[in-house]
mmCIF file with all atom_site columns, C-alpha atoms in Angstrom:
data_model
loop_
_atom_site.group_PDB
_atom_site.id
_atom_site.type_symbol
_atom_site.label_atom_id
_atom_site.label_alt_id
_atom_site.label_comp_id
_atom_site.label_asym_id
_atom_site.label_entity_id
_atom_site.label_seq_id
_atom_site.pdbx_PDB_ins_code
_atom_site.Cartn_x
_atom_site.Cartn_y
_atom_site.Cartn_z
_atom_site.occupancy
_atom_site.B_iso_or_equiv
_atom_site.pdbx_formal_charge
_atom_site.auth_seq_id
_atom_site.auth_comp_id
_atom_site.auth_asym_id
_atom_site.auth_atom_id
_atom_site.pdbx_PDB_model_num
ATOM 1   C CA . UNK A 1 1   ? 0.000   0.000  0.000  1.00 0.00 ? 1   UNK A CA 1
ATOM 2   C CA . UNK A 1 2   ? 1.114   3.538  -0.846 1.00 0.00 ? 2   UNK A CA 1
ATOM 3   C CA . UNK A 1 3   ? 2.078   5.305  2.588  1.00 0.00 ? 3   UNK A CA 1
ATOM 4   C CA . UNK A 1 4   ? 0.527   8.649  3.697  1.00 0.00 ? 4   UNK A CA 1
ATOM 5   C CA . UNK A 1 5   ? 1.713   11.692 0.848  1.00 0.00 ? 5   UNK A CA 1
ATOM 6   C CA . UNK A 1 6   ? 1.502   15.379 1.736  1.00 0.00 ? 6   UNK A CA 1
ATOM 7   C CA . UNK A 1 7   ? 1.488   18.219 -0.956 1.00 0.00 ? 7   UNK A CA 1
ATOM 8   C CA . UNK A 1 8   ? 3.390   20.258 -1.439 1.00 0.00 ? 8   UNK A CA 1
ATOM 9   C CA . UNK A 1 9   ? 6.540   19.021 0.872  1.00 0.00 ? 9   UNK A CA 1
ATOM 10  C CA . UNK A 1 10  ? 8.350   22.489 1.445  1.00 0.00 ? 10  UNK A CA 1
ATOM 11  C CA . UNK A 1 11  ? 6.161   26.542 1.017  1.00 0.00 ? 11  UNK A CA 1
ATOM 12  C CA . UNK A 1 12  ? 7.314   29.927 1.691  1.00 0.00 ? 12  UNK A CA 1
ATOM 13  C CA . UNK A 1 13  ? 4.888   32.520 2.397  1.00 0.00 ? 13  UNK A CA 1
ATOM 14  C CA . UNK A 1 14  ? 4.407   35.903 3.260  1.00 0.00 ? 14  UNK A CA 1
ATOM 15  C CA . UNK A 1 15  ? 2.458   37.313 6.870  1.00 0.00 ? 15  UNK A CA 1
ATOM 16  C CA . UNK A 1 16  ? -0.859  37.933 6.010  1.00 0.00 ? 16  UNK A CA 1
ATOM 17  C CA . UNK A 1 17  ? -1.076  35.254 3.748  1.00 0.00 ? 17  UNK A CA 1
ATOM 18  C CA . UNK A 1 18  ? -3.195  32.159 3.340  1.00 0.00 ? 18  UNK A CA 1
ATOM 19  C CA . UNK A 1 19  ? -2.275  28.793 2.858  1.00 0.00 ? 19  UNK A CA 1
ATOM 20  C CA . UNK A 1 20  ? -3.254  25.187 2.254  1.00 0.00 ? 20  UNK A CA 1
ATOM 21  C CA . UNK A 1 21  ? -2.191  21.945 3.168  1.00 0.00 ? 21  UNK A CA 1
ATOM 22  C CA . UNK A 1 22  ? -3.181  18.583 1.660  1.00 0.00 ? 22  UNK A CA 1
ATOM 23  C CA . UNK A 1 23  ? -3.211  14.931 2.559  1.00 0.00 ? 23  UNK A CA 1
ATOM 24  C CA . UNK A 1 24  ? -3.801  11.512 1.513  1.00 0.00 ? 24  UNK A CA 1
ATOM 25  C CA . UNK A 1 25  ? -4.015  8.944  3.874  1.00 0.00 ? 25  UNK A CA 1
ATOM 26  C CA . UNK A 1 26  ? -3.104  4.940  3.319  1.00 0.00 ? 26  UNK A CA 1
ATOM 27  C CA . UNK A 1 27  ? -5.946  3.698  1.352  1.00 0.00 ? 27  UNK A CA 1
ATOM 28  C CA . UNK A 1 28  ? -8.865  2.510  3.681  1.00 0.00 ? 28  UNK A CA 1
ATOM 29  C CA . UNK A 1 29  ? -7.990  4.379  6.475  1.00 0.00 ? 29  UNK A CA 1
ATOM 30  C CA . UNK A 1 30  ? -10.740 6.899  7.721  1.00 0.00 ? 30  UNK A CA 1
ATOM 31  C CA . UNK A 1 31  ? -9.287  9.047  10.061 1.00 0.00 ? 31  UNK A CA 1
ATOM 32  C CA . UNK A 1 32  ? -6.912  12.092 9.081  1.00 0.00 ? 32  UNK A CA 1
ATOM 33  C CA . UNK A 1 33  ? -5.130  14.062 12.249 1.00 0.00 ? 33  UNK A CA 1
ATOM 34  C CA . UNK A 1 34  ? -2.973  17.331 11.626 1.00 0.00 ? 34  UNK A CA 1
ATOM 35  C CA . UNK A 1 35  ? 0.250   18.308 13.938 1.00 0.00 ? 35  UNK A CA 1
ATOM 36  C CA . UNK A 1 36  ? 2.246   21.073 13.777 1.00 0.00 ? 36  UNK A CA 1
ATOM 37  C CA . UNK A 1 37  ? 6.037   20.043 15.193 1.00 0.00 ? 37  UNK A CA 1
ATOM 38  C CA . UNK A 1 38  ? 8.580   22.932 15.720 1.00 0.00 ? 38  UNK A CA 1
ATOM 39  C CA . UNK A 1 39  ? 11.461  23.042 17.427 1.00 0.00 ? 39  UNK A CA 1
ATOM 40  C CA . UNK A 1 40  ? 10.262  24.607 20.451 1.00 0.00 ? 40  UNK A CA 1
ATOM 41  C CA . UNK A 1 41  ? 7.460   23.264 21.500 1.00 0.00 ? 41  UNK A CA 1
ATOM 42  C CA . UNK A 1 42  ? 7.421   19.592 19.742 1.00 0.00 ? 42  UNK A CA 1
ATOM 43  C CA . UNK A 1 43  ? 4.712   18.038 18.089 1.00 0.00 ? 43  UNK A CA 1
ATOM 44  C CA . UNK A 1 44  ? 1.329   19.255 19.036 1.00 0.00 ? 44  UNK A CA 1
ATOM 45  C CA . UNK A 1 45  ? -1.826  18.310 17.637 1.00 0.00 ? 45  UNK A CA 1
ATOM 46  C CA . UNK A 1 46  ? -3.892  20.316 15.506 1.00 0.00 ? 46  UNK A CA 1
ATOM 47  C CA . UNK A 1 47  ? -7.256  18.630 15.088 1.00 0.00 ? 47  UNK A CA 1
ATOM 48  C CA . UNK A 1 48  ? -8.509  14.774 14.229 1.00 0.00 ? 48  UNK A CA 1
ATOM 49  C CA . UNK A 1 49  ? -11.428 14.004 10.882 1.00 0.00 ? 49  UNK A CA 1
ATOM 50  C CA . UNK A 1 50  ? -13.196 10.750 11.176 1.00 0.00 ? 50  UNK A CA 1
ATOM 51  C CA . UNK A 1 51  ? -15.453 10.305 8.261  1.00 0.00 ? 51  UNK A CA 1
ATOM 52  C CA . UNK A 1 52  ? -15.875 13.888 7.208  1.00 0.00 ? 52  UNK A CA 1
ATOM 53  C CA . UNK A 1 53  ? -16.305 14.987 10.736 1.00 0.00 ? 53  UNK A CA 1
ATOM 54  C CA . UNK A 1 54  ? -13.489 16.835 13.380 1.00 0.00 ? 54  UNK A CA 1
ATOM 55  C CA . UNK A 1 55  ? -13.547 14.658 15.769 1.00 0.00 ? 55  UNK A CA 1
ATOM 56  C CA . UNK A 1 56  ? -10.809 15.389 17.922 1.00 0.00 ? 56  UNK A CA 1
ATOM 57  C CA . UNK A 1 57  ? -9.471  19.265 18.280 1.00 0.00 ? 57  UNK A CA 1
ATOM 58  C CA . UNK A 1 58  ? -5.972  21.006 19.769 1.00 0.00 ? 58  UNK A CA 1
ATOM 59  C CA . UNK A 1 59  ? -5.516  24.301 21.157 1.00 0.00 ? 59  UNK A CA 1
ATOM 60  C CA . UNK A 1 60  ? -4.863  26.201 18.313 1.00 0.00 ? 60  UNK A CA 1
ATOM 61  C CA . UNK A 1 61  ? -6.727  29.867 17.216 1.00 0.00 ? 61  UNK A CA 1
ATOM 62  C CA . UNK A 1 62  ? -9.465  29.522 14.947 1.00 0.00 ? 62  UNK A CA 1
ATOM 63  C CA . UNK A 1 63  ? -7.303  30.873 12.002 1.00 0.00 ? 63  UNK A CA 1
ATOM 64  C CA . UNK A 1 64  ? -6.574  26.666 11.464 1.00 0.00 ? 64  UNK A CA 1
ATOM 65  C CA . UNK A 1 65  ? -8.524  24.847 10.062 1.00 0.00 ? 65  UNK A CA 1
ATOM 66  C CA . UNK A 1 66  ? -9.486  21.810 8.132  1.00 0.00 ? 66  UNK A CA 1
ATOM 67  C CA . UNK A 1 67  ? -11.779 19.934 6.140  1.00 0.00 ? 67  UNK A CA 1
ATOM 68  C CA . UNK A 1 68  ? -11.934 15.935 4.935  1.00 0.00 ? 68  UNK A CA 1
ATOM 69  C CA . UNK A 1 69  ? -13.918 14.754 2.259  1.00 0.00 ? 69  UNK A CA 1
ATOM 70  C CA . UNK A 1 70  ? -15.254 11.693 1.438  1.00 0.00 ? 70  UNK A CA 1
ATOM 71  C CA . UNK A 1 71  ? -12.298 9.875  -0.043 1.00 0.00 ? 71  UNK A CA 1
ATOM 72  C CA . UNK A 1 72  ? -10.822 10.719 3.039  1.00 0.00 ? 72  UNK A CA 1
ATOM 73  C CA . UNK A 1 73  ? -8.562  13.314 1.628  1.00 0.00 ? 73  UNK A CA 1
ATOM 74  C CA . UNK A 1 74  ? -7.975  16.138 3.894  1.00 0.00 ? 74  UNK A CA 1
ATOM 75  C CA . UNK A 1 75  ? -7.095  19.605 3.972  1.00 0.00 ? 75  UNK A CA 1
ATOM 76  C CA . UNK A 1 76  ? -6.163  21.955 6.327  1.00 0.00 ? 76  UNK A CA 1
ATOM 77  C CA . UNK A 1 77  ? -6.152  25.816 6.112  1.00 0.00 ? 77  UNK A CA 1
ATOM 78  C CA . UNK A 1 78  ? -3.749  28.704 7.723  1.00 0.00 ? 78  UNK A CA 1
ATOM 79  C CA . UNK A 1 79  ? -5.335  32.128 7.410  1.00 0.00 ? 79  UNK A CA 1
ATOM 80  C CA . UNK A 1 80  ? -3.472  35.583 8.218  1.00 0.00 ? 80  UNK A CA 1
ATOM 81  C CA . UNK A 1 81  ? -0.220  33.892 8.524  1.00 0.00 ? 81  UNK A CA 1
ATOM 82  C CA . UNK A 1 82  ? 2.169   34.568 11.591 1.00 0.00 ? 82  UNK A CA 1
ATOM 83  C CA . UNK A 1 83  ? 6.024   34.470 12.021 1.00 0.00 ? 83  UNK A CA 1
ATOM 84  C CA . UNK A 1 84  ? 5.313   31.818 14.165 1.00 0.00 ? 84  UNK A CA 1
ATOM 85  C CA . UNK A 1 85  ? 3.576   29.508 11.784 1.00 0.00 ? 85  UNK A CA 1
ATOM 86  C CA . UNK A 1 86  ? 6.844   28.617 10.727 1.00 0.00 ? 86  UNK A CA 1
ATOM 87  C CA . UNK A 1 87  ? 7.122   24.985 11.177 1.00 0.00 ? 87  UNK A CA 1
ATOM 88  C CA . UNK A 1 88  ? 6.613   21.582 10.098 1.00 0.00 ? 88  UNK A CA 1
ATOM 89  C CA . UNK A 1 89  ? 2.856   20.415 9.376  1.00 0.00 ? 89  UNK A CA 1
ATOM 90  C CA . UNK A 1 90  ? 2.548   16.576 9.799  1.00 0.00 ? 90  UNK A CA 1
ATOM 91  C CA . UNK A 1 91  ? -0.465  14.730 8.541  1.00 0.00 ? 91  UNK A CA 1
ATOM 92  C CA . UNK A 1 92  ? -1.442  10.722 9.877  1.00 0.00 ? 92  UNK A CA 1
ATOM 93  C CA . UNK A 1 93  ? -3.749  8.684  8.908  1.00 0.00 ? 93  UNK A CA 1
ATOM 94  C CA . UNK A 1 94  ? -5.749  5.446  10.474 1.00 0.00 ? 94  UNK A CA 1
ATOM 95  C CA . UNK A 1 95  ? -8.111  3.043  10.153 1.00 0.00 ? 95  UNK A CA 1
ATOM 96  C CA . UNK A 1 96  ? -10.040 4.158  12.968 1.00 0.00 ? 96  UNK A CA 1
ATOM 97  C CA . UNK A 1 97  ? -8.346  6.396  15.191 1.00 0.00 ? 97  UNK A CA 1
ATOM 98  C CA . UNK A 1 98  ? -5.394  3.955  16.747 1.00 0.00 ? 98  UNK A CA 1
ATOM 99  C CA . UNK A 1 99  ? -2.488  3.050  14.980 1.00 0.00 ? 99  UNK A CA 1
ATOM 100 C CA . UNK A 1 100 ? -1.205  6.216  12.993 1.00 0.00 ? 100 UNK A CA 1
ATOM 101 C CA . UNK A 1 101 ? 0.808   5.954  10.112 1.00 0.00 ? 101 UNK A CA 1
ATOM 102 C CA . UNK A 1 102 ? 2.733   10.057 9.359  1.00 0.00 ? 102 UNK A CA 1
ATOM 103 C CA . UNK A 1 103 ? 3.541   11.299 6.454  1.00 0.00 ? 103 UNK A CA 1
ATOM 104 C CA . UNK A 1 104 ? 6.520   13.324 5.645  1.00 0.00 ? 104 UNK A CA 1
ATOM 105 C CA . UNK A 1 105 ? 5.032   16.381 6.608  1.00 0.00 ? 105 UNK A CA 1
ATOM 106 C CA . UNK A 1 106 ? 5.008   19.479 4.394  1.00 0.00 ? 106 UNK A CA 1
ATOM 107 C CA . UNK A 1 107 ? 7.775   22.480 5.892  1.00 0.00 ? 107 UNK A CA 1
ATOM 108 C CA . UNK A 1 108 ? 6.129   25.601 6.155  1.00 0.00 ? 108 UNK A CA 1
ATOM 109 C CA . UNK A 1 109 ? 8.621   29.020 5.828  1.00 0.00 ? 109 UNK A CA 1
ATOM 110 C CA . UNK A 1 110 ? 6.522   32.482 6.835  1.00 0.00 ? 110 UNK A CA 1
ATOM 111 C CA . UNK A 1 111 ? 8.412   35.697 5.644  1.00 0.00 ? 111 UNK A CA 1
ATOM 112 C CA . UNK B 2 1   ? 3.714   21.818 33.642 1.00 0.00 ? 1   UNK B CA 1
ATOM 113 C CA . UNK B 2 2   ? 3.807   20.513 30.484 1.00 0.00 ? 2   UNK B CA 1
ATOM 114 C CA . UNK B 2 3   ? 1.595   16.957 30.537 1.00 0.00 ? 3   UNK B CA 1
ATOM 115 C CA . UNK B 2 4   ? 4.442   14.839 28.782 1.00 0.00 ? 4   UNK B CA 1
ATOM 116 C CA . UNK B 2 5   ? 7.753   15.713 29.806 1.00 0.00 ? 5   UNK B CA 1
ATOM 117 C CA . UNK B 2 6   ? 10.672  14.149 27.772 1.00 0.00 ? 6   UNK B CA 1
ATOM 118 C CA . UNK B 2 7   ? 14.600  14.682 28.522 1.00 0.00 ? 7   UNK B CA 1
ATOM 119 C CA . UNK B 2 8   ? 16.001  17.418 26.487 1.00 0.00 ? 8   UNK B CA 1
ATOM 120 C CA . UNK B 2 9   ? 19.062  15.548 25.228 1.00 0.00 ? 9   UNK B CA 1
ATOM 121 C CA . UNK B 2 10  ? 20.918  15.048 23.228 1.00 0.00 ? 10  UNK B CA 1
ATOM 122 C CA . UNK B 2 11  ? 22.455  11.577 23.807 1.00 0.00 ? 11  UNK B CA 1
ATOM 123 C CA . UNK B 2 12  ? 25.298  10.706 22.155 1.00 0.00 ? 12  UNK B CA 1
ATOM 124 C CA . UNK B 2 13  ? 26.267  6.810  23.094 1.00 0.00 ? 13  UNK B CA 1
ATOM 125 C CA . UNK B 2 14  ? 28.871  4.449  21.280 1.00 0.00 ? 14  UNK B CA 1
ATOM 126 C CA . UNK B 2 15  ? 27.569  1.705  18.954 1.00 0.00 ? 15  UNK B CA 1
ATOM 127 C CA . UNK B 2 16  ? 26.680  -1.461 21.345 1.00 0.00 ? 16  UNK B CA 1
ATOM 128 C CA . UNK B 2 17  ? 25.512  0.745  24.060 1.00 0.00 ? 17  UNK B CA 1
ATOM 129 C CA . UNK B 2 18  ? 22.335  0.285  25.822 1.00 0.00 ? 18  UNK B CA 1
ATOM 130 C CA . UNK B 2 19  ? 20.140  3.132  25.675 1.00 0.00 ? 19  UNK B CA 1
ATOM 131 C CA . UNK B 2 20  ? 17.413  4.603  28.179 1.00 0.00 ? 20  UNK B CA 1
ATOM 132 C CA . UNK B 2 21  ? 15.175  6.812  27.264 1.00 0.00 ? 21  UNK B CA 1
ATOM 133 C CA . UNK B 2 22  ? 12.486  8.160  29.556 1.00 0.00 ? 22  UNK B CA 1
ATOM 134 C CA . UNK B 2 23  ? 9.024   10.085 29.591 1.00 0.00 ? 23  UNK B CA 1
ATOM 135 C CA . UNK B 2 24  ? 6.894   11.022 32.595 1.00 0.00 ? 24  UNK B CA 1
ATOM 136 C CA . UNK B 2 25  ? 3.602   12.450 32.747 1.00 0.00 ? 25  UNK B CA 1
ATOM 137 C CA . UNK B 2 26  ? 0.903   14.236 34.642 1.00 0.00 ? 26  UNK B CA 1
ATOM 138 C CA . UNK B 2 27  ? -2.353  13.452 33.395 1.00 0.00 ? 27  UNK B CA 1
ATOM 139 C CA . UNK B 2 28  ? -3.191  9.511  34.887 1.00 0.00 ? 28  UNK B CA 1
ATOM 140 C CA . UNK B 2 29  ? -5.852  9.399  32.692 1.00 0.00 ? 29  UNK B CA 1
ATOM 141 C CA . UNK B 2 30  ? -3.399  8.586  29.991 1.00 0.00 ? 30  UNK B CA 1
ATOM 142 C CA . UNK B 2 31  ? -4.011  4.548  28.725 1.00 0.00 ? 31  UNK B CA 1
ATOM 143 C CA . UNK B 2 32  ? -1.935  4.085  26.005 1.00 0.00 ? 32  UNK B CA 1
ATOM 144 C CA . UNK B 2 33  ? 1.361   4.746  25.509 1.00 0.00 ? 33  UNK B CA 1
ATOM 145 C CA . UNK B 2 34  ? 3.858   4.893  22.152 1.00 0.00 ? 34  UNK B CA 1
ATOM 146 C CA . UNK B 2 35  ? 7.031   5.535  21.013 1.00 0.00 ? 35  UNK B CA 1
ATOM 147 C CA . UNK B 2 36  ? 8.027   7.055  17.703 1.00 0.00 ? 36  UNK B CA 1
ATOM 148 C CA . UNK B 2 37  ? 10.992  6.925  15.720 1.00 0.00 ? 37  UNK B CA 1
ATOM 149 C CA . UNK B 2 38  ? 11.835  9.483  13.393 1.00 0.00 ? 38  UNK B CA 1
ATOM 150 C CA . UNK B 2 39  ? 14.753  9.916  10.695 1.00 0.00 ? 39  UNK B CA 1
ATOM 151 C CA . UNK B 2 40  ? 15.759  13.446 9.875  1.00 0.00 ? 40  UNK B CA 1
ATOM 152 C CA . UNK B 2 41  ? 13.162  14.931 6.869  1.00 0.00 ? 41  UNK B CA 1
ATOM 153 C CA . UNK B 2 42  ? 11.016  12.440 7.381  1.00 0.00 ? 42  UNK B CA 1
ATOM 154 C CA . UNK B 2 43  ? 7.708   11.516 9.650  1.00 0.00 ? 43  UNK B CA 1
ATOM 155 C CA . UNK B 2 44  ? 7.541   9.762  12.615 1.00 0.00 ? 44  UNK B CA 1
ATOM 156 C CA . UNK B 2 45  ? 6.857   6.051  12.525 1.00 0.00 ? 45  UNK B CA 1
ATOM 157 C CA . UNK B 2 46  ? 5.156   4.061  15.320 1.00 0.00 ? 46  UNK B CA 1
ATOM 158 C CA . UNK B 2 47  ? 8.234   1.381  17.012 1.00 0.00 ? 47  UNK B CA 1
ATOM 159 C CA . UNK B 2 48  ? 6.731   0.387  20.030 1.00 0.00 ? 48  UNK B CA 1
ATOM 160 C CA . UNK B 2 49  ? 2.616   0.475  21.575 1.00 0.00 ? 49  UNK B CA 1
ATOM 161 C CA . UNK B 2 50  ? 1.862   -0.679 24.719 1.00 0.00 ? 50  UNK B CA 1
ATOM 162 C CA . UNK B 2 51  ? -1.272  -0.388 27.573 1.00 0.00 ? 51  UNK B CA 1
ATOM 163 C CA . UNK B 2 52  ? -0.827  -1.874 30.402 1.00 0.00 ? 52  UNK B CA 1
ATOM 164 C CA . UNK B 2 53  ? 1.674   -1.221 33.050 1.00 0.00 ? 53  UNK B CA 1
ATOM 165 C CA . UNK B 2 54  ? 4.903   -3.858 32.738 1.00 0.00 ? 54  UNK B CA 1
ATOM 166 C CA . UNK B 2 55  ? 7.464   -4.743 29.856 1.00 0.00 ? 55  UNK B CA 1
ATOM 167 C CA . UNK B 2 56  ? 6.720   -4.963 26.075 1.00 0.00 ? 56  UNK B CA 1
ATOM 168 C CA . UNK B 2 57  ? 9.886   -6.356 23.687 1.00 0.00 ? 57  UNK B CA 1
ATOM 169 C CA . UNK B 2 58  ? 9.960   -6.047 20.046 1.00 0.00 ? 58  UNK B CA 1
ATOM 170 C CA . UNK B 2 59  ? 13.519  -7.498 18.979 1.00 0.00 ? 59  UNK B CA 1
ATOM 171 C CA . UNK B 2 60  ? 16.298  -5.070 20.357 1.00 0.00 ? 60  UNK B CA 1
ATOM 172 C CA . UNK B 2 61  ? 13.572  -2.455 21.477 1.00 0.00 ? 61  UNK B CA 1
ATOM 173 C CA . UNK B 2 62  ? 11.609  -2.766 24.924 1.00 0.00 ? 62  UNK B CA 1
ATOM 174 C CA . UNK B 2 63  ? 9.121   -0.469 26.023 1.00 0.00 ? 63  UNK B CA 1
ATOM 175 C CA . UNK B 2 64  ? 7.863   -0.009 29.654 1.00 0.00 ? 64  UNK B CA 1
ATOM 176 C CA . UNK B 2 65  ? 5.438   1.579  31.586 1.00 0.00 ? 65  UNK B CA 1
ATOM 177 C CA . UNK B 2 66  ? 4.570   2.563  34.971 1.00 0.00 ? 66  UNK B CA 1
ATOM 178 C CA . UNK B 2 67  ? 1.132   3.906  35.523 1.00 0.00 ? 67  UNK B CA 1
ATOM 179 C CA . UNK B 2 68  ? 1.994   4.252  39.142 1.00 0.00 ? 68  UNK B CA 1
ATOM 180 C CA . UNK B 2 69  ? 5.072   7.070  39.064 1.00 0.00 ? 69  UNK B CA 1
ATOM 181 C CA . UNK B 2 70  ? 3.794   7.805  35.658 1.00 0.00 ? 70  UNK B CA 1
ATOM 182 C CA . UNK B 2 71  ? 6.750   6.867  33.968 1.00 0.00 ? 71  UNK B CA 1
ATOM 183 C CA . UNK B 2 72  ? 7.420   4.976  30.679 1.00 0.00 ? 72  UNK B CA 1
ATOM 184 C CA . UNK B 2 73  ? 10.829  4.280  29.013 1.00 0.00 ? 73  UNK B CA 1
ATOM 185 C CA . UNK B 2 74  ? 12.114  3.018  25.736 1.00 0.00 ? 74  UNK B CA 1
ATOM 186 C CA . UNK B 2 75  ? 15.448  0.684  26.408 1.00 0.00 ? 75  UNK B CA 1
ATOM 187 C CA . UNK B 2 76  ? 17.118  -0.225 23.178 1.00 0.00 ? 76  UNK B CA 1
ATOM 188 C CA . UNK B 2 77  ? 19.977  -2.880 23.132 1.00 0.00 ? 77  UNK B CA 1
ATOM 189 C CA . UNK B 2 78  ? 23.032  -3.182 21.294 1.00 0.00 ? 78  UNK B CA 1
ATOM 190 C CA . UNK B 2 79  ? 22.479  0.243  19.674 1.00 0.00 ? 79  UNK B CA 1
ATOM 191 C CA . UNK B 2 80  ? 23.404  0.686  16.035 1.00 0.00 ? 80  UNK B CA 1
ATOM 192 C CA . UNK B 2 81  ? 24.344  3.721  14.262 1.00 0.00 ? 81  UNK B CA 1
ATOM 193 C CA . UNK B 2 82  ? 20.785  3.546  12.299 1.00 0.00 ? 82  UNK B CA 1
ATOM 194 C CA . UNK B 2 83  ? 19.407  4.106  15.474 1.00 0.00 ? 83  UNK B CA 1
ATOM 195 C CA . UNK B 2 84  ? 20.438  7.313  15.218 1.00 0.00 ? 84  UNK B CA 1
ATOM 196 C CA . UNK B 2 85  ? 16.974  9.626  15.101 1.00 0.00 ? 85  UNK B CA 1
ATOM 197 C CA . UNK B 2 86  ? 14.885  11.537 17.188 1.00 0.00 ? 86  UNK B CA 1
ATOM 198 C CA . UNK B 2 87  ? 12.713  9.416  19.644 1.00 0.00 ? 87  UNK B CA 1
ATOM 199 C CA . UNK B 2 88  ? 9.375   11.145 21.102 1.00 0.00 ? 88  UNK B CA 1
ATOM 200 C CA . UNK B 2 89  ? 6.955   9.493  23.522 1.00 0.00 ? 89  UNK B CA 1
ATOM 201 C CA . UNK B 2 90  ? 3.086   9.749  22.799 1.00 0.00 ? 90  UNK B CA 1
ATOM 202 C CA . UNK B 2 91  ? 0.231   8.864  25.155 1.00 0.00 ? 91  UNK B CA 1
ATOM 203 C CA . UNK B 2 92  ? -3.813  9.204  25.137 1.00 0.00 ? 92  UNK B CA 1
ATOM 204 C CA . UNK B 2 93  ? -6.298  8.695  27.205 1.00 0.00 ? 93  UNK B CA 1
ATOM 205 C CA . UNK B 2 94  ? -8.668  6.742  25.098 1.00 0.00 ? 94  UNK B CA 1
ATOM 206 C CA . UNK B 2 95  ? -8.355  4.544  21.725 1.00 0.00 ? 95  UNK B CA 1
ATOM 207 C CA . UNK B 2 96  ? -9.294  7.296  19.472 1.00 0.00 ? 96  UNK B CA 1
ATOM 208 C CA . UNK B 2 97  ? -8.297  10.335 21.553 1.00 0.00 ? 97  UNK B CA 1
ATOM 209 C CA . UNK B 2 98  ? -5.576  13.123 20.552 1.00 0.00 ? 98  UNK B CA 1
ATOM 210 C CA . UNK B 2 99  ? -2.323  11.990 20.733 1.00 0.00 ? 99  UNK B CA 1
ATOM 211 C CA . UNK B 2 100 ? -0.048  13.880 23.183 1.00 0.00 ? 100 UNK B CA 1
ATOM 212 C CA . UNK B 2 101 ? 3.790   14.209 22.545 1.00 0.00 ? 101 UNK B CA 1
ATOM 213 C CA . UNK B 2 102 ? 6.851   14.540 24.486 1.00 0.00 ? 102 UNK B CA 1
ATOM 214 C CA . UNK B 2 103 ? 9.205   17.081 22.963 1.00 0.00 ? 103 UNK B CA 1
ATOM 215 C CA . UNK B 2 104 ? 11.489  14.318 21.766 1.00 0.00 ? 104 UNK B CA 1
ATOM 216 C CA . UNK B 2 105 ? 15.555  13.374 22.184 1.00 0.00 ? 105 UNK B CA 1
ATOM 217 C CA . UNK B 2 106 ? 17.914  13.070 19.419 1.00 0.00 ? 106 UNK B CA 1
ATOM 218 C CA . UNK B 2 107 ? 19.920  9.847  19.905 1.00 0.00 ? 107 UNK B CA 1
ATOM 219 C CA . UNK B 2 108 ? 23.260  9.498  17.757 1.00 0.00 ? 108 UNK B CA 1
ATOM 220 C CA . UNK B 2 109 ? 25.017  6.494  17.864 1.00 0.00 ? 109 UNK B CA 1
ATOM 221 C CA . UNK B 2 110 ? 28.944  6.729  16.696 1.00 0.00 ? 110 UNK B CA 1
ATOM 222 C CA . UNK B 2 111 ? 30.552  3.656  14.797 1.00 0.00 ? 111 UNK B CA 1
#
């Protein structure tokens, strides 16, 4: 089976811009989560789609964001980028919710 | 206080060495515990997932857990330079629930 792929792998943008992130998870598998890891504060989680619905949601301001539709492919949006948005955005996938399975994550510069 | 702590590092050992590496947490109503492995550029991948308190061995990889000091370690035996990665716990408190990281260690092991 093909593995988890993230587009595109590396982005520079400007503050104030918008940007968005894709995934597609291991065939099968219905659930999609979203982490941001930087060097400071680690990997933290972002938000969790199960079947279309968020599911599962981090402490992060609204401007995040995401959407999955029904082939399971997800997105997730940054609005008015920050300085501090900097980092790299990891996507997993799993059948249920269990066992996830990262891709290699998609590094995010902000001028 | 962070609700996975994880030392800093980084550990620097010689190859054949056994390595400890060590998590602790605050929240007990954390059930599952994992360990990730992950290779610079890339995303982490699961090594080890355990529940219950006590020993788990996979090969040259053990994992254990102590719900009672809230304390789980990684050992890994007869270390080999491919070792060499970033290690980060992860717990949650239910089967589909977030996932919570440590801040992760960067292991190298010299030849």
């Amino acid at each position: 089976k093909a593995g988890v792929t993230q587009t595109p792998r590396y982005l520079i943008k400007t503050r104030g811009q918008q940007v968005t992130l894709s995934c597609s998870p291991i065939s099968g598998h219905r659930s999609v989560s979203w982490y941001q890891q930087t060097p400071g504060q680690g990997l933290q989680f972002l938000f969790e789609y199960f079947s279309e619905t968020q599911r599962n949601k981090g402490n992060f301001p609204g401007r995040f964001s995401g959407r999955q539709f029904s082939n399971s492919r997800s997105e997730m949006n940054v609005s008015t980028l920050e300085l501090g948005d900097s980092a790299l955005y990891l996507c997993a996938s799993s059948p249920q919710g269990e066992t996830q399975y990262f891709g290699p994550g998609t590094r995010l510069l902000v001028l | 206080q962070k609700e996975v702590e994880q030392d800093p590092g980084p550990l620097s050992v010689p190859e054949g060495a056994i390595v400890s590496l060590n998590c602790t947490y605050s929240n007990s109503a954390f059930q599952y515990f994992m360990w990730y492995r992950q290779y610079s550029r890339k995303g982490p991948e699961l090594l080890m997932y355990t529940y219950s308190s006590g020993n788990k061995e996979d090969g040259r990889f053990t994992a254990q857990v102590d719900k009672s000091s809230k304390y789980i370690s990684l050992f890994i035996r007869d270390s080999q330079p491919s070792d060499s990665a970033t290690y980060l716990c992860a717990m949650r408190t239910g089967a589909n629930s977030k996932l919570t990281f440590g801040k992760g260690i960067t292991l190298s092991v010299r030849p």
